[in-house]
Amino acid sequence: MGTDEIVERIKSRFPDDVLSVTEFRGQTGITIHKKNLLAIAGFLKNEADLNFDLLRDLCGADYLNKRAPRFEVVYQLYSIKNKHCIRLNVQVSQKDTHIKSVTSLWIGANWHERECFDLFGIVFDGHPDLRRILMPEDWEGHPLRKDYPVEGPAVEWKGYDEVLKKTEEYKQYQWYR
Amino acid sequence: MINETLYNLIITIIKIIVVLSVAMLHVAFAVYFERKTIGHMQRRLGPMEVGPHGILQSFADVIKLFFKEDLVPASADKPLFYIAPVIGIAATMVSLSVVPFFNGFAIANIKVGLLFLFAMSSLGAYAVILAGWASNSKYSFLGGMRSSAQVISYEVSMGLSLVGVMIMAESLNLNDIVAAQQNFPTRLYIIPQFIGFVVFVLSAMAETNRVPFDLPEAEQELVAGYFTEYSGMRFALFFLAEYIGMLVMSSVAVVCFLGGWGLPGFIYSIFSGSSIFISILEVICFLFKLYMCMFFYYWVRSTLPRYRYDQLMSLGWKILIPVSVFNILITGTIKMLVQ
Amino acid sequence: MDIKQMPAIDKDTLKSENLVLNMGPHHPATHGVMRLLLELDGETVVKCTPYVGYLHRGVEKLAEDMTYLRALPLTDRLDYISSMTHNQGYCYAVETLLGVEVPVRAKFIRTMVCEMSRIASHLLWIATHALDIGAMTVFLYAFKEREFILEQFEALCGARLTVTYPRIGGVRNDVSQEFIDSVYDFTNYFPSKVDEYERLIDRNRIWFKRTRGIGVITAEEAVNYGLTGAALRGSGVNYDIRKLFPYDAYDSVDFDVPIGTHGDVYDRYRCRMEELRQSNRIIRQCIERLPKGAIMTKDAPKVTLPSKKKVLTSMESMIHHFMVITKGPINCPKGEVYVATEAPKGELGFYFISDGEGKPYRMRVRAPSFVHIAALPKLCEGGLVADVISNIGSIDIVLGECDR
């Protein structure tokens, strides 16, 4: 099935949810509203002629000062049987950073969603175990947001301060002075 | 009377000193031998730096281990932590006392030599279990638990595998067993007792925690198992115990199955005049067989992967023990029929 | 004490607790700094929780502040044992985004070096995997051939691990005839070396017992978990990016995709061993069909750098060089692409959002190891501690790539 047909299928089934369709370098992305995400994702996965069974990737994006809904969650889907792929861009606003989790459809989304939560602060409702994954659990802020400084926060992470203090303390055990 | 006791005591002490120092030196070279053997099997050279072809490497290692800081974990059970390696080294070294290196030479030529060996090798398990428990580390603890189960299981099959030899030799004294083999038509018990030999070798590997049964110290799973927390000389004691354990097990294999110090018959008739020369030849023969066994250990180590814990237990209980019981049955029946 | 006086054992008050074992971050078998929290009932793993992030360096964040050219060396540090394929994946993704076509010779060279890198990575994998299971000799046997490949990389571009050899629009420098000769010679004898590794372990009963039926994952589950690479193919799913979305010269070489059936550790092992032979085939074909021509595209002057000679003699080239270095590729198109390549560990995806500047607005790395570690609880739970080790080995992870 060609990408155009897939887009048509989704458009005819969920006419109100598809906001726009972009095509770039032969890749098609469908921007949808987050309200009906689970229904659309379930439709994409379970319809026999669509059958997007492999979630290749899930990630967030931050469009600070560029677009109205600030965040986007991007799903890269692929169907192993039908050998076609599509991208879902789901818009998430800054005010309400909640979005439905797709772990019930693809278990592999588990860690991707955790990472997205960790680095963007997007909360996935219905996720079985939403914790930080790459950053320490007591880290403040979400590093991949555009308003987060690249060089890191001004105040040092307190875990690192503890380590520094410990090294000072352990210097008394050095055999050389 | 007192003089005679004193004389015996002095002779025994000299024997002990000789055997122990030879055994210690042996460990140094057994380690070197192992590293070289495995190195060449793995397309590399092994130690090359200390001394010619790295022959003094073990001594350098010992010196390093002596001077390393002796760390004891803060939460360890200290008395047990201190005593565990001592038990290990003592149990294996005491086993050396009954091994006959040539005709009539053993520190203690006792009647129940074989039983004594079993007792000591079981005692060695205490070292592993106590070390695992006292370290207060979960890896050490798992290693100790694995070891206790493994040693108990394989002790049974090892004991049973030697029953055939006991039946044939009608003795538990190791010197007598060798002598009985001299009078046996094949001159080696490995031929009639082949099943027993295979079971014994497998059990001995499990007893000494060698690959493929090195589960208590499985490096990739339990870091180093029961001696994870040991350092310096205490670590070296475990190391020493393991290698002397290998030496003891190899000598049991040599004594019980490979004819011990026994030389081919024509050599006795040629050199019937000089008993010292015969003794020297016997020691050489014994050591040659011993090192063949040690080489087999190394060979297996560089070839085989490691068994999983449950597979090891099922191998021990479901295969080795029934096979060795079957072996006893056959041996006993034939012995009765012959008599 | 009389037995009748002993208190009766109350089954409700007698309880056993599971042992919580902290495997890692420093552990010989976790292949890096990964932590597994294992809940053990005896030796059986009841629950397995992986913790990652110890190597998190913020590659994605860093790349947002770098031009496309400058972000390339970051990808070396993702999978440091097969950096060639990661450079290639990055370059191919940027080329797709910018619409750059690579010369045919450069495509073949890239394919060749990437397959060499795949062999090096798989050799390290079989070495450590076998060592984890206890077969220590394979380790040193495999390292010899790996060493050869790394030496060839050093001869080619001066670095053994972090090569940065593929560049946007081509490759850094042309291959020499000596390099081609020695690699071709290598392809002659390498299959016999693979046979040798297999002889060491493949028909060994202990190896069978440790790998067959361990860590089973069915095809549906594997797809659902998002596994890719040999971990997915071991379960019997034919999913290889090199065949499905051919990039570089993969559509002009002939190779098979090995597929397993049972989805256990053994089938994953078989798949990777067979991939070693197929990679060898690809390298041979690349050398045999290596065309003449340029190694760097000339069609995209706004992306690639002018030659050093021109920079030193011509004012325009100097300015051009300066612009490309400082601002990045000029006149980038706006848009977003997700481009996947087949890294040795699995599907390596780069997702770029471009806002028309010379820097990626968002660079996302879809790391196969990250997804594979997420599936580790599924593989390990219910098995024994020793199976955890063989499972970690069989999914072939690199923590630098997982944590980014």
Coordinates of N, CA and C in Angstrom, one line a residue, chain C residues 25 30 44 61 96 102 122 128 171 197 216 236 253 290 302 316 343 387 389 403:
Chain C
P25 N 27.0 -1.2 38.5 CA 27.5 -0.8 37.3 C 28.9 -1.4 36.9
T30 N 28.5 -7.0 32.3 CA 27.5 -6.1 31.8 C 28.0 -5.3 30.6
T44 N 17.0 -18.4 40.9 CA 16.0 -18.0 39.8 C 15.8 -16.5 39.8
K61 N 21.7 16.8 22.6 CA 21.8 18.2 23.0 C 23.0 18.9 22.4
T96 N 20.7 12.5 3.1 CA 19.3 12.4 2.7 C 18.6 13.7 3.0
V102 N 26.1 10.8 -3.3 CA 27.5 10.4 -3.1 C 28.0 9.8 -4.3
H122 N 31.2 -7.8 15.4 CA 30.8 -9.1 15.7 C 31.8 -10.0 16.3
T128 N 33.4 -11.8 23.6 CA 32.9 -11.5 25.0 C 31.8 -12.5 25.3
V171 N 33.9 10.2 1.4 CA 34.8 9.7 2.4 C 35.9 10.6 2.5
Y197 N 36.3 -20.6 14.9 CA 35.6 -20.2 16.1 C 34.4 -21.2 16.3
V216 N 14.2 -17.1 25.3 CA 13.4 -17.3 24.1 C 12.5 -16.0 24.0
G236 N 13.3 -15.1 13.7 CA 12.7 -15.5 12.5 C 12.0 -14.4 11.7
V253 N 25.4 -5.1 -4.3 CA 26.1 -6.3 -3.9 C 25.1 -7.4 -3.5
L290 N 34.9 -2.4 -7.3 CA 35.2 -1.0 -6.9 C 35.4 -0.1 -8.1
K302 N 27.9 23.6 -1.4 CA 27.5 24.3 -0.2 C 27.5 23.4 1.0
E316 N 38.1 32.9 -2.9 CA 36.7 32.4 -2.9 C 36.6 31.1 -2.1
A343 N 23.2 -1.0 11.7 CA 24.4 -1.1 12.5 C 24.6 -2.5 12.9
D387 N 21.8 -17.4 33.2 CA 21.2 -17.1 31.9 C 21.2 -15.6 31.7
I389 N 23.5 -13.7 32.2 CA 24.8 -13.4 31.5 C 24.7 -13.7 30.0
D403 N 23.3 5.0 26.1 CA 23.1 6.2 27.0 C 23.3 7.5 26.2

